[in-house]
Coordinates of C-alpha atoms in Angstrom, one line a residue:
X30 CA -34.8 15.4 -7.2
X31 CA -33.8 17.8 -9.9
X32 CA -36.6 20.3 -9.0
X33 CA -35.4 20.3 -5.4
X34 CA -31.8 20.7 -6.5
X35 CA -32.6 23.6 -8.9
X36 CA -34.2 25.5 -6.1
X37 CA -30.9 25.2 -4.2
X38 CA -28.0 26.0 -6.5
X39 CA -25.4 25.6 -3.8
X40 CA -26.6 22.0 -3.1
X41 CA -26.6 21.3 -6.8
X42 CA -23.0 22.7 -7.2
X43 CA -21.8 20.6 -4.3
X44 CA -23.3 17.4 -5.9
X45 CA -21.7 18.3 -9.2
X46 CA -18.4 18.8 -7.4
X47 CA -18.8 15.4 -5.7
X48 CA -19.4 13.7 -9.0
X49 CA -16.4 15.4 -10.6
X50 CA -14.2 14.5 -7.7
X51 CA -15.3 10.8 -7.7
X52 CA -14.5 10.6 -11.4
X53 CA -11.1 12.2 -10.7
X54 CA -10.4 9.7 -7.9
X55 CA -10.8 6.9 -10.5
X56 CA -8.2 8.4 -12.9
X57 CA -4.8 6.8 -12.4
X58 CA -2.9 9.8 -13.9
X59 CA -4.3 12.2 -11.3
X60 CA -2.8 11.7 -7.8
X61 CA -5.3 11.3 -5.0
X62 CA -3.7 14.2 -3.2
X63 CA -4.3 16.5 -6.2
X64 CA -8.0 15.6 -6.4
X65 CA -8.4 16.1 -2.6
X66 CA -6.7 19.5 -2.7
X67 CA -8.9 20.4 -5.7
X68 CA -12.0 19.6 -3.6
X69 CA -10.9 21.6 -0.6
X70 CA -10.0 24.7 -2.7
X71 CA -13.2 24.5 -4.7
X72 CA -15.4 24.5 -1.6
X73 CA -13.4 27.1 0.2
X74 CA -13.1 29.6 -2.7
X75 CA -16.6 28.8 -4.1
X76 CA -18.5 29.5 -0.8
X77 CA -16.2 32.6 -0.3
X78 CA -17.3 34.0 -3.6
X79 CA -20.9 32.8 -3.5
X80 CA -22.0 32.9 0.2
X81 CA -24.7 30.5 1.3
X82 CA -27.3 31.4 3.9
X83 CA -28.2 28.5 6.1
X84 CA -31.7 27.7 7.4
X85 CA -31.1 29.6 10.6
X86 CA -30.2 32.8 8.7
X87 CA -26.4 32.6 9.3
X88 CA -23.9 32.5 6.5
X89 CA -22.0 29.3 6.0
X90 CA -18.3 30.1 6.9
X91 CA -15.9 28.9 4.2
X92 CA -13.3 28.3 6.9
X93 CA -15.5 25.4 8.1
X94 CA -14.2 23.4 5.1
X95 CA -10.6 23.6 6.5
X96 CA -11.6 22.2 9.9
X97 CA -10.9 18.7 8.7
X98 CA -7.2 19.4 9.2
X99 CA -7.9 19.6 13.0
X100 CA -10.8 17.1 13.1
X101 CA -10.5 14.5 15.8
X102 CA -11.0 11.7 13.3
X103 CA -7.9 12.8 11.4
X104 CA -5.9 13.2 14.6
X105 CA -6.9 9.7 15.6
X106 CA -6.1 8.2 12.2
X107 CA -2.7 9.8 12.1
X108 CA -1.8 8.9 15.7
X109 CA -2.8 5.2 15.1
X110 CA -0.7 5.2 11.9
X111 CA 2.3 6.3 14.0
X112 CA 1.6 3.7 16.8
X113 CA 1.4 1.0 14.1
X114 CA 4.7 2.2 12.7
X115 CA 6.2 1.7 16.2
X116 CA 5.2 -2.0 16.0
X117 CA 7.0 -2.3 12.7
X118 CA 10.1 -0.3 13.5
X119 CA 10.8 -2.2 16.8
X120 CA 9.9 -5.6 15.3
X121 CA 7.2 -6.2 17.9
X122 CA 5.3 -8.4 15.5
X123 CA 8.4 -10.5 14.8
X124 CA 7.2 -13.5 16.9
X125 CA 4.0 -13.7 14.9
X126 CA 5.9 -13.9 11.6
X127 CA 8.4 -16.4 13.0
X128 CA 5.7 -18.7 14.3
X129 CA 3.7 -18.6 11.1
X130 CA 6.8 -19.2 8.9
X131 CA 7.7 -22.3 11.1
X132 CA 4.1 -23.6 10.8
X133 CA 4.1 -23.3 7.0
X134 CA 6.9 -25.8 6.7
X135 CA 4.9 -28.7 8.0
X136 CA 1.2 -27.9 7.9
X137 CA 0.5 -25.8 4.8
X138 CA -3.3 -26.1 4.9
X139 CA -3.7 -25.4 8.6
X140 CA -1.1 -22.6 8.2
X141 CA -3.2 -21.0 5.5
X142 CA -6.2 -20.8 8.0
X143 CA -3.9 -19.6 10.8
X144 CA -2.5 -16.9 8.5
X145 CA -6.0 -15.7 7.6
X146 CA -7.1 -15.7 11.2
X147 CA -4.0 -13.9 12.4
X148 CA -4.2 -11.3 9.7
X149 CA -7.9 -10.7 10.5
X150 CA -7.2 -10.4 14.2
X151 CA -4.2 -8.0 13.8
X152 CA -6.2 -5.8 11.4
X153 CA -8.9 -5.2 14.0
X154 CA -6.4 -2.9 15.9
X155 CA -3.6 -2.1 13.4
X156 CA -3.9 -0.3 10.1
X157 CA -4.2 -2.9 7.2
X158 CA -1.1 -1.7 5.3
X159 CA 1.6 -2.7 8.0
X160 CA -0.2 -6.0 8.6
X161 CA 0.0 -6.8 4.9
X162 CA 3.6 -5.6 4.8
X163 CA 4.3 -8.1 7.6
X164 CA 2.6 -11.0 5.9
X165 CA 3.9 -10.5 2.4
X166 CA 7.5 -11.7 2.8
X167 CA 6.3 -14.7 4.8
X168 CA 3.9 -15.9 2.1
X169 CA 6.3 -15.1 -0.8
X170 CA 9.0 -17.1 1.1
X171 CA 6.6 -20.0 1.4
X172 CA 5.9 -19.9 -2.3
X173 CA 9.6 -19.9 -3.1
X174 CA 10.4 -22.8 -0.7
X175 CA 7.5 -24.9 -2.0
X176 CA 7.8 -24.1 -5.6
X177 CA 4.2 -22.7 -5.8
X178 CA 3.0 -19.4 -6.9
X179 CA 2.4 -16.5 -4.5
X180 CA -0.9 -16.0 -6.3
X181 CA -2.3 -18.9 -4.3
X182 CA -1.9 -17.1 -1.0
X183 CA -1.9 -13.3 -1.3
X184 CA -5.4 -12.4 -2.2
X185 CA -6.9 -14.5 0.7
X186 CA -4.5 -12.8 3.1
X187 CA -5.1 -9.3 1.7
X188 CA -8.9 -9.7 1.9
X189 CA -8.6 -11.1 5.5
X190 CA -6.9 -7.8 6.4
X191 CA -9.8 -5.8 5.0
X192 CA -12.3 -8.1 6.8
X193 CA -10.6 -7.6 10.1
X194 CA -10.4 -3.9 9.7
X195 CA -14.2 -3.9 9.4
X196 CA -14.8 -5.2 12.9
X197 CA -13.8 -2.2 15.2
X198 CA -14.0 1.5 15.1
X199 CA -10.2 1.8 14.8
X200 CA -9.8 -1.0 12.3
X201 CA -9.6 1.4 9.4
X202 CA -9.7 5.2 8.9
X203 CA -13.0 4.6 7.1
X204 CA -14.6 3.3 10.3
X205 CA -13.4 6.2 12.3
X206 CA -14.8 8.7 9.8
X207 CA -18.2 7.1 9.6
X208 CA -18.5 6.8 13.4
X209 CA -17.3 10.4 13.9
X210 CA -19.5 12.0 11.2
X211 CA -22.6 10.1 12.6
X212 CA -21.8 11.4 16.1
X213 CA -21.5 14.9 14.7
X214 CA -25.0 14.6 13.3
X215 CA -26.4 13.7 16.6
X216 CA -26.3 9.9 16.7
X217 CA -25.1 8.2 19.9
X218 CA -21.4 7.5 19.4
X219 CA -20.5 3.9 18.5
X220 CA -18.0 2.3 20.9
X221 CA -14.9 0.3 19.8
X222 CA -16.5 -3.2 20.0
X223 CA -20.1 -2.3 19.4
X224 CA -20.4 -4.1 16.1
X225 CA -17.6 -6.7 16.4
X226 CA -20.2 -9.5 17.1
X227 CA -22.0 -8.8 13.8
X228 CA -18.7 -8.9 11.8
X229 CA -17.6 -12.0 13.7
X230 CA -20.8 -13.9 12.7
X231 CA -20.6 -12.7 9.1
X232 CA -16.9 -13.4 9.1
X233 CA -17.2 -17.1 9.7
X234 CA -18.4 -18.0 6.2
X235 CA -16.2 -15.3 4.8
X236 CA -13.1 -16.9 6.4
X237 CA -14.1 -20.4 5.3
X238 CA -14.5 -19.0 1.7
X239 CA -11.0 -17.4 1.8
X240 CA -9.5 -20.6 3.2
X241 CA -11.2 -23.3 1.2
X242 CA -12.6 -21.8 -2.0
X243 CA -10.7 -18.6 -2.9
X244 CA -7.3 -20.4 -3.6
X245 CA -9.1 -22.7 -6.0
X246 CA -10.6 -19.8 -7.9
X247 CA -7.2 -18.2 -8.4
X248 CA -5.2 -19.2 -11.5
X249 CA -1.5 -19.7 -11.0
X250 CA 0.2 -16.4 -11.9
X251 CA 3.9 -15.8 -12.6
X252 CA 5.0 -13.2 -10.0
X253 CA 6.7 -10.2 -11.5
X254 CA 10.4 -10.7 -12.1
X255 CA 10.3 -13.9 -10.1
X256 CA 11.6 -16.2 -12.8
X257 CA 15.2 -16.5 -11.6
X258 CA 16.2 -18.5 -14.7
X259 CA 15.6 -15.4 -16.8
X260 CA 17.5 -13.1 -14.5
X261 CA 21.0 -12.0 -15.6
X262 CA 22.9 -11.9 -12.3
X263 CA 25.7 -9.4 -12.1
X264 CA 29.3 -10.2 -11.1
X265 CA 32.2 -8.0 -10.2
X266 CA 35.4 -9.2 -11.8
X267 CA 38.7 -8.1 -13.2
X268 CA 40.1 -8.2 -16.7
X269 CA 43.9 -8.3 -16.8
X270 CA 45.3 -6.7 -19.9
X271 CA 48.1 -8.6 -21.8
X272 CA 50.9 -7.0 -23.7
X273 CA 49.1 -7.8 -27.0
X274 CA 45.9 -6.1 -25.9
X275 CA 44.7 -3.5 -28.6
X276 CA 44.0 -0.9 -25.8
X277 CA 47.6 -0.9 -24.4
X278 CA 49.1 2.6 -24.7
X279 CA 45.7 4.2 -25.4
X280 CA 43.9 6.6 -23.1
X281 CA 40.7 5.4 -21.5
X282 CA 38.7 7.9 -23.6
X283 CA 40.2 6.4 -26.8
X284 CA 39.4 2.9 -25.6
X285 CA 35.8 3.8 -24.8
X286 CA 35.5 5.5 -28.2
X287 CA 36.6 2.3 -29.9
X288 CA 34.4 -0.1 -27.9
X289 CA 31.5 2.2 -26.8
X290 CA 29.1 0.9 -24.1
X291 CA 30.9 -2.5 -24.1
X292 CA 33.7 -1.0 -21.9
X293 CA 32.3 0.2 -18.6
X294 CA 35.2 0.4 -16.2
X295 CA 34.7 1.1 -12.5
X296 CA 38.4 1.4 -11.5
X297 CA 41.9 0.3 -12.6
X298 CA 44.3 -1.7 -10.4
X299 CA 48.0 -1.3 -11.2
X300 CA 50.6 -4.0 -10.6
X301 CA 51.7 -2.4 -7.3
X302 CA 48.1 -2.7 -6.0
X303 CA 47.1 1.0 -6.3
X304 CA 43.7 1.8 -7.6
X305 CA 43.3 4.4 -10.3
X306 CA 40.1 6.3 -11.0
X307 CA 38.8 5.8 -14.6
X308 CA 39.6 9.3 -15.8
X309 CA 39.4 9.9 -19.6
X310 CA 43.2 10.7 -19.9
X311 CA 44.4 7.6 -18.0
X312 CA 46.8 5.5 -20.2
X313 CA 46.3 1.8 -20.0
X314 CA 49.4 -0.4 -19.3
X315 CA 50.2 -4.1 -19.7
X316 CA 49.2 -5.9 -16.5
X317 CA 46.5 -3.4 -15.6
X318 CA 43.4 -5.0 -14.1
X319 CA 40.2 -3.2 -15.0
X320 CA 37.4 -3.7 -12.5
X321 CA 34.0 -4.2 -14.1
X322 CA 30.5 -5.4 -13.0
X323 CA 28.3 -7.1 -15.5
X324 CA 26.7 -10.4 -16.5
X325 CA 28.8 -13.6 -17.0
X326 CA 28.5 -13.6 -20.7
X327 CA 29.3 -9.9 -21.1
X328 CA 32.3 -10.2 -18.9
X329 CA 33.7 -13.0 -21.0
X330 CA 32.9 -11.1 -24.2
X331 CA 34.7 -8.0 -22.8
X332 CA 37.8 -10.0 -21.9
X333 CA 37.9 -11.4 -25.4
X334 CA 37.3 -8.0 -26.9
X335 CA 40.2 -6.3 -25.2
X336 CA 42.6 -9.2 -25.4
X337 CA 42.7 -9.8 -21.6
X338 CA 42.2 -12.6 -19.1
X339 CA 39.2 -12.6 -16.8
X340 CA 40.0 -12.9 -13.1
X341 CA 37.7 -13.6 -10.1
X342 CA 39.7 -12.9 -6.9
X343 CA 43.2 -14.3 -7.3
X344 CA 42.3 -16.9 -9.9
X345 CA 41.7 -16.7 -13.6
X346 CA 38.1 -17.7 -14.5
X347 CA 38.0 -21.3 -15.7
X348 CA 36.1 -24.5 -15.0
X349 CA 37.9 -24.9 -11.7
X350 CA 37.4 -21.3 -10.7
X351 CA 34.1 -20.0 -12.0
X352 CA 32.8 -16.5 -11.4
X353 CA 31.6 -16.1 -7.8
X354 CA 28.7 -14.1 -6.6
X355 CA 30.6 -13.4 -3.3
X356 CA 27.5 -13.7 -1.1
X357 CA 25.3 -11.5 -3.3
X358 CA 21.6 -12.2 -3.5
X359 CA 18.8 -11.3 -5.9
X360 CA 15.7 -9.9 -4.2
X361 CA 12.4 -8.2 -5.2
X362 CA 11.8 -4.9 -3.5
X363 CA 8.4 -3.2 -3.6
X364 CA 8.1 0.6 -3.4
X365 CA 5.5 1.1 -0.6
X366 CA 3.0 4.0 -0.2
X367 CA 5.2 5.9 2.2
X368 CA 8.4 5.8 0.1
X369 CA 10.3 9.0 -0.5
X370 CA 11.3 7.7 -3.9
X371 CA 7.7 8.0 -5.2
X372 CA 7.7 10.5 -8.1
X373 CA 11.5 10.2 -8.5
X374 CA 12.8 9.1 -11.9
X375 CA 14.6 5.8 -11.8
X376 CA 17.7 7.3 -13.2
X377 CA 17.8 9.8 -10.4
X378 CA 17.0 7.4 -7.5
X379 CA 20.7 6.7 -6.8
X380 CA 19.9 3.1 -5.8
X381 CA 23.6 2.1 -6.0
X382 CA 25.1 5.0 -4.1
X383 CA 22.4 5.5 -1.4
X384 CA 21.1 2.0 -0.9
X385 CA 23.9 -0.2 -2.3
X386 CA 21.5 -1.9 -4.7
X387 CA 22.3 -3.0 -8.2
X388 CA 19.1 -2.7 -10.3
X389 CA 18.5 -5.7 -12.5
X390 CA 15.0 -5.0 -13.7
X391 CA 11.7 -3.3 -12.9
X392 CA 8.0 -4.3 -13.1
X393 CA 5.0 -2.1 -13.2
X394 CA 1.5 -3.5 -13.5
X395 CA 0.4 -3.2 -17.1
X396 CA -2.8 -1.5 -16.3
X397 CA -1.0 1.3 -14.5
X398 CA 1.9 1.9 -16.9
X399 CA 2.4 5.4 -18.3
X400 CA 2.7 4.7 -22.0
X401 CA 4.3 8.1 -22.7
X402 CA 7.5 7.2 -20.7
X403 CA 10.4 7.2 -23.1
X404 CA 12.7 4.8 -21.2
X405 CA 13.5 3.0 -18.0
X406 CA 15.7 5.8 -16.7
X407 CA 12.9 8.3 -17.1
X408 CA 10.2 6.3 -15.4
X409 CA 9.0 7.9 -12.2
X410 CA 8.7 5.4 -9.4
X411 CA 5.2 4.7 -8.1
X412 CA 3.7 2.9 -5.1
X413 CA 3.6 -0.8 -5.9
X414 CA 6.5 -0.8 -8.3
X415 CA 8.6 -4.0 -8.0
X416 CA 12.4 -3.6 -8.4
X417 CA 14.6 -6.6 -9.0
X418 CA 17.9 -5.8 -7.2
X419 CA 21.1 -7.5 -6.3
X420 CA 22.9 -6.8 -3.0
X421 CA 24.4 -8.6 0.0
X422 CA 22.2 -10.4 2.5
X423 CA 23.4 -7.9 5.2
X424 CA 22.4 -4.9 3.1
X425 CA 19.0 -6.5 2.2
X426 CA 18.4 -7.1 5.9
X427 CA 19.2 -3.5 6.7
X428 CA 16.9 -2.4 3.9
X429 CA 14.0 -4.0 5.8
X430 CA 14.4 -1.2 8.4
X431 CA 14.4 1.5 5.8
X432 CA 11.0 3.2 5.3
X433 CA 9.5 3.0 1.9
X434 CA 10.7 -0.5 0.9
X435 CA 9.2 -3.9 1.2
X436 CA 11.8 -6.7 0.6
X437 CA 10.2 -9.9 -0.9
X438 CA 13.2 -12.1 -0.6
X439 CA 12.1 -15.3 1.1
X440 CA 10.2 -14.7 4.3
X441 CA 12.7 -13.7 7.0
X442 CA 10.7 -12.4 9.9
X443 CA 11.1 -8.8 11.0
X444 CA 14.0 -8.4 13.4
X445 CA 13.3 -7.9 17.1
X446 CA 14.7 -5.2 19.2
X447 CA 14.8 -4.7 23.0
X448 CA 12.1 -2.1 22.7
X449 CA 9.6 -4.3 21.0
X450 CA 7.8 -5.3 24.2
X451 CA 7.3 -1.6 25.0
X452 CA 5.8 -0.9 21.6
X453 CA 3.5 -3.8 21.9
X454 CA 2.4 -2.7 25.4
X455 CA 1.8 0.8 24.1
X456 CA -0.5 -0.5 21.4
X457 CA -2.5 -2.7 23.8
X458 CA -2.8 0.2 26.2
X459 CA -4.1 2.6 23.5
X460 CA -6.8 0.1 22.6
X461 CA -7.8 -0.7 26.2
X462 CA -7.8 2.9 27.4
X463 CA -10.2 3.8 24.5
X464 CA -12.3 0.6 24.9
X465 CA -12.8 1.3 28.6
X466 CA -13.8 4.9 27.9
X467 CA -11.0 6.3 30.1
X468 CA -9.9 8.5 27.2
X469 CA -11.2 9.0 23.6
X470 CA -9.3 7.2 20.9
X471 CA -7.7 10.3 19.6
X472 CA -6.3 11.2 23.1
X473 CA -5.1 7.7 23.9
X474 CA -3.4 7.3 20.5
X475 CA -1.7 10.7 20.8
X476 CA -0.5 9.6 24.3
X477 CA 0.8 6.4 22.8
X478 CA 2.8 8.4 20.1
X479 CA 4.4 10.5 22.8
X480 CA 5.5 7.4 24.8
X481 CA 7.0 5.8 21.7
X482 CA 8.9 9.0 21.0
X483 CA 10.3 9.7 24.4
X484 CA 11.2 6.1 25.0
X485 CA 13.2 5.9 21.7
X486 CA 11.0 3.4 20.0
X487 CA 10.4 5.9 17.2
X488 CA 12.2 9.0 16.0
X489 CA 10.5 12.1 14.5
X490 CA 11.8 10.9 11.1
X491 CA 9.8 7.6 11.7
X492 CA 6.7 9.6 12.5
X493 CA 7.0 11.7 9.3
X494 CA 7.5 8.5 7.3
X495 CA 4.4 6.9 9.0
X496 CA 2.1 9.7 7.9
X497 CA 0.6 9.5 4.4
X498 CA -0.2 12.8 2.6
X499 CA -2.7 10.8 0.5
X500 CA -4.6 9.6 3.6
X501 CA -4.5 13.0 5.3
X502 CA -5.8 15.0 2.2
X503 CA -8.4 12.4 1.3
X504 CA -9.8 12.5 4.8
X505 CA -9.9 16.3 4.9
X506 CA -11.5 16.5 1.4
X507 CA -14.0 13.8 2.4
X508 CA -15.0 15.6 5.5
X509 CA -15.3 18.9 3.6
X510 CA -17.6 17.3 1.0
X511 CA -19.7 15.6 3.7
X512 CA -20.1 18.9 5.5
X513 CA -21.0 20.8 2.3
X514 CA -23.6 18.1 1.5
X515 CA -25.2 18.3 4.9
X516 CA -25.2 22.1 5.4
X517 CA -26.6 22.9 1.9
X518 CA -29.3 20.3 2.2
X519 CA -27.8 18.2 -0.5
X520 CA -27.9 15.0 1.6
X521 CA -31.6 15.5 2.2
X522 CA -32.2 15.9 -1.6
X523 CA -30.4 12.7 -2.3
X524 CA -32.2 10.9 0.5
X525 CA -35.6 12.0 -0.7
X526 CA -34.7 10.9 -4.2
X527 CA -33.6 7.5 -2.9
X528 CA -36.8 7.1 -0.9
X529 CA -38.8 8.0 -4.1
X530 CA -37.0 5.2 -6.0
X531 CA -37.7 2.7 -3.3
X532 CA -41.2 3.9 -2.4
X533 CA -43.3 1.2 -0.8
X534 CA -40.3 -1.2 -0.3
X535 CA -39.9 -2.6 3.2
X536 CA -37.1 -1.2 5.4
X537 CA -35.0 -4.3 4.8
X538 CA -34.9 -3.7 1.0
X539 CA -34.1 0.0 1.6
X540 CA -31.2 -1.0 3.9
X541 CA -29.9 -3.6 1.4
X542 CA -30.1 -1.0 -1.4
X543 CA -28.0 1.5 0.6
X544 CA -25.4 -1.2 1.3
X545 CA -25.4 -2.2 -2.4
X546 CA -25.0 1.4 -3.6
X547 CA -22.1 2.1 -1.2
X548 CA -20.5 -1.3 -1.9
X549 CA -20.3 -0.4 -5.6
X550 CA -19.1 3.1 -4.9
X551 CA -16.2 2.0 -2.6
X552 CA -14.7 -0.2 -5.3
X553 CA -14.6 2.6 -7.8
X554 CA -13.5 5.6 -5.7
X555 CA -11.8 6.3 -2.3
X556 CA -13.5 4.3 0.4
X557 CA -13.1 7.3 2.7
X558 CA -14.9 9.6 0.3
X559 CA -17.6 7.0 -0.2
X560 CA -18.1 6.6 3.5
X561 CA -18.2 10.3 4.5
X562 CA -20.6 11.1 1.6
X563 CA -22.7 8.1 2.3
X564 CA -23.1 8.6 6.0
X565 CA -25.3 11.8 5.9
X566 CA -27.3 10.3 3.1
X567 CA -28.0 7.2 5.1
X568 CA -29.0 9.2 8.1
X569 CA -31.3 11.3 6.0
X570 CA -33.0 8.2 4.6
X571 CA -33.4 6.7 8.1
X572 CA -34.9 10.0 9.5
X573 CA -37.3 10.3 6.5
X574 CA -38.6 6.8 7.1
X575 CA -38.7 7.2 10.9
X576 CA -36.3 4.3 11.4
X577 CA -33.4 4.0 13.8
X578 CA -30.1 5.6 12.6
X579 CA -27.7 3.0 13.8
X580 CA -28.4 0.2 11.3
X581 CA -28.1 2.6 8.4
X582 CA -24.9 4.0 9.6
X583 CA -23.5 0.5 10.1
X584 CA -24.7 -0.3 6.6
X585 CA -22.5 2.5 5.3
X586 CA -19.5 1.4 7.5
X587 CA -19.7 -2.2 6.4
X588 CA -20.3 -1.6 2.7
X589 CA -17.5 1.0 2.5
X590 CA -15.1 -1.8 3.6
X591 CA -16.3 -4.2 0.8
X592 CA -13.2 -3.2 -1.3
X593 CA -12.6 -6.6 -2.7
X594 CA -13.7 -6.4 -6.3
X595 CA -11.1 -4.1 -7.9
X596 CA -7.4 -3.6 -7.2
X597 CA -7.9 0.2 -6.8
X598 CA -10.6 -0.5 -4.1
X599 CA -8.0 -0.4 -1.4
X600 CA -4.2 0.4 -1.3
X601 CA -3.2 -3.1 0.0
X602 CA -4.9 -4.6 -3.1
X603 CA -2.3 -2.9 -5.2
X604 CA 0.6 -4.2 -3.1
X605 CA -0.5 -7.8 -3.3
X606 CA -1.4 -7.4 -7.0
X607 CA 2.2 -6.5 -7.9
X608 CA 3.8 -9.0 -5.6
X609 CA 1.8 -11.9 -7.1
X610 CA 1.3 -10.8 -10.7
X611 CA -2.5 -10.8 -10.4
X612 CA -4.7 -9.5 -13.2
X613 CA -7.7 -7.2 -12.7
X614 CA -10.0 -10.1 -13.3
X615 CA -8.5 -12.1 -10.4
X616 CA -9.9 -9.6 -8.0
X617 CA -13.3 -9.7 -9.7
X618 CA -13.3 -13.5 -9.7
X619 CA -12.5 -13.9 -6.0
X620 CA -13.7 -10.5 -4.6
X621 CA -17.2 -10.3 -6.1
X622 CA -18.5 -13.5 -4.5
X623 CA -16.9 -12.4 -1.2
X624 CA -18.5 -9.0 -1.4
X625 CA -21.9 -10.5 -2.3
X626 CA -21.6 -13.0 0.6
X627 CA -20.8 -10.3 3.1
X628 CA -23.5 -8.0 1.7
X629 CA -26.2 -10.6 2.1
X630 CA -25.0 -11.8 5.6
X631 CA -24.4 -8.4 7.0
X632 CA -27.7 -7.0 5.7
X633 CA -29.5 -10.0 7.1
X634 CA -27.8 -9.6 10.5
X635 CA -28.7 -5.8 10.6
X636 CA -32.3 -6.5 9.7
X637 CA -32.6 -9.3 12.3
X638 CA -30.7 -7.4 15.1
X639 CA -32.6 -4.1 14.7
X640 CA -35.9 -5.8 13.9
X641 CA -36.4 -3.9 10.6

């Protein structure tokens, strides 16, 4: 391999770049977008400065590495993300959530199977992330009502979403990329349901495993911030100043200087009912009521400190009239991958003024914490962060419509709107038109986006929020790396080296080895990168052995979806990890047997079906 590579320095450089980029993809402190942009720039500038003459004598155009931004696979992925956003925004999936939530009350075991099957079915046609976002509040609500831990349910549900996404060409962006790259290399294009039968057969034992065995392998984890007994709920109350109060006659600045952070006044109400802003030069009078928001104990301490009486509404706080939460609720809110708050310091997020949320606490998975952060205010929000907040039920319901937030507050289904049937009809039409070969998927999905926009199901702001810069740049970078590997002959070099290592082995062992290699890679780096890099290599191996291309391409497609073993294997893994308080080892404990089960079953099915 190395002799072959040294005779082709461009191919060697591309392979080194791929290795470097794969390492960068595994680094938590380097955003995926940064690594993707690094790959695109390296290929574009590198081939501009050091031209490469292809086998037909023409120079490889560096501009080819930018074509991924207009690639039909990227167009299809982005359009499908927007159509999926239409289902979420209009509440078109609300009946599914309502039915499942009702079933859980009476038939928990059957409901677990129904949830897994529903998640698998939805993920065949809708991106995995909105499906998981739909199911998360339902299952967390079930856990709260039954007194069980969310960790009993969430990994089986999340893995079911990945399993369903494996079954069709539009199930995940990974599938679309593999199918498109293979077609670009001359293979007959795979149609939407060409391999659904193979996944369905392999999926039967996988679903039984997720239903009956996986929950028993999972230890009961304490969900982040979910122990309500330890939560200090905030109350808004008044402290009425008596004539003997030590702050009477003093300015607010002087009072704060005396008591420091203990005195945090929001406003001052005078006897006549007028509200006074807490300016530093305001002089405090007897009978003033200072409005404050804090915990019960701190409010009582403050009243004692300033020599006043604590009031809640029109009554002094006592046994008969305790502090009232006035309809306030505590909820957990997850920052989702599309949130505009990602990268914003917590102190600058303006949760109270922009979202009417009182922040009580924050949880970030230990493995992904930035240890250099000096304090909570300076922590930059990341996808998957869990915020413990207090607000009214009405405001929390409204927050469910806001992009970038996932409210884990007890399983209320997504609200329906009058345009939900139209959004559902558009999604079904997009799938049918592509499946019947009336239009290619990128065209039918774009048409669906246009209908959702002109009908008012979505706004352009919703479209922008639906698109992920991470997904876009990873796809473009992956396509660029795959193109560079093919055009410089790097994929042939790797394919020959692989054949040398498996020399004399039967085709079934070679196919199994390809799946194993890709299955390991997809759990370490981006599944899209693994899929696009692996597809030309698999095709090169099949061509060198004189075997049909299709089983090897499907081996890459299936194995690139085996993202069960690590939390970074797929973005939905991180969402359920934070929501349930899972540890890294929980994914290995449950995901590794599932990955091995699917690897064996899918390899056997491919060998049998294609008579290898």
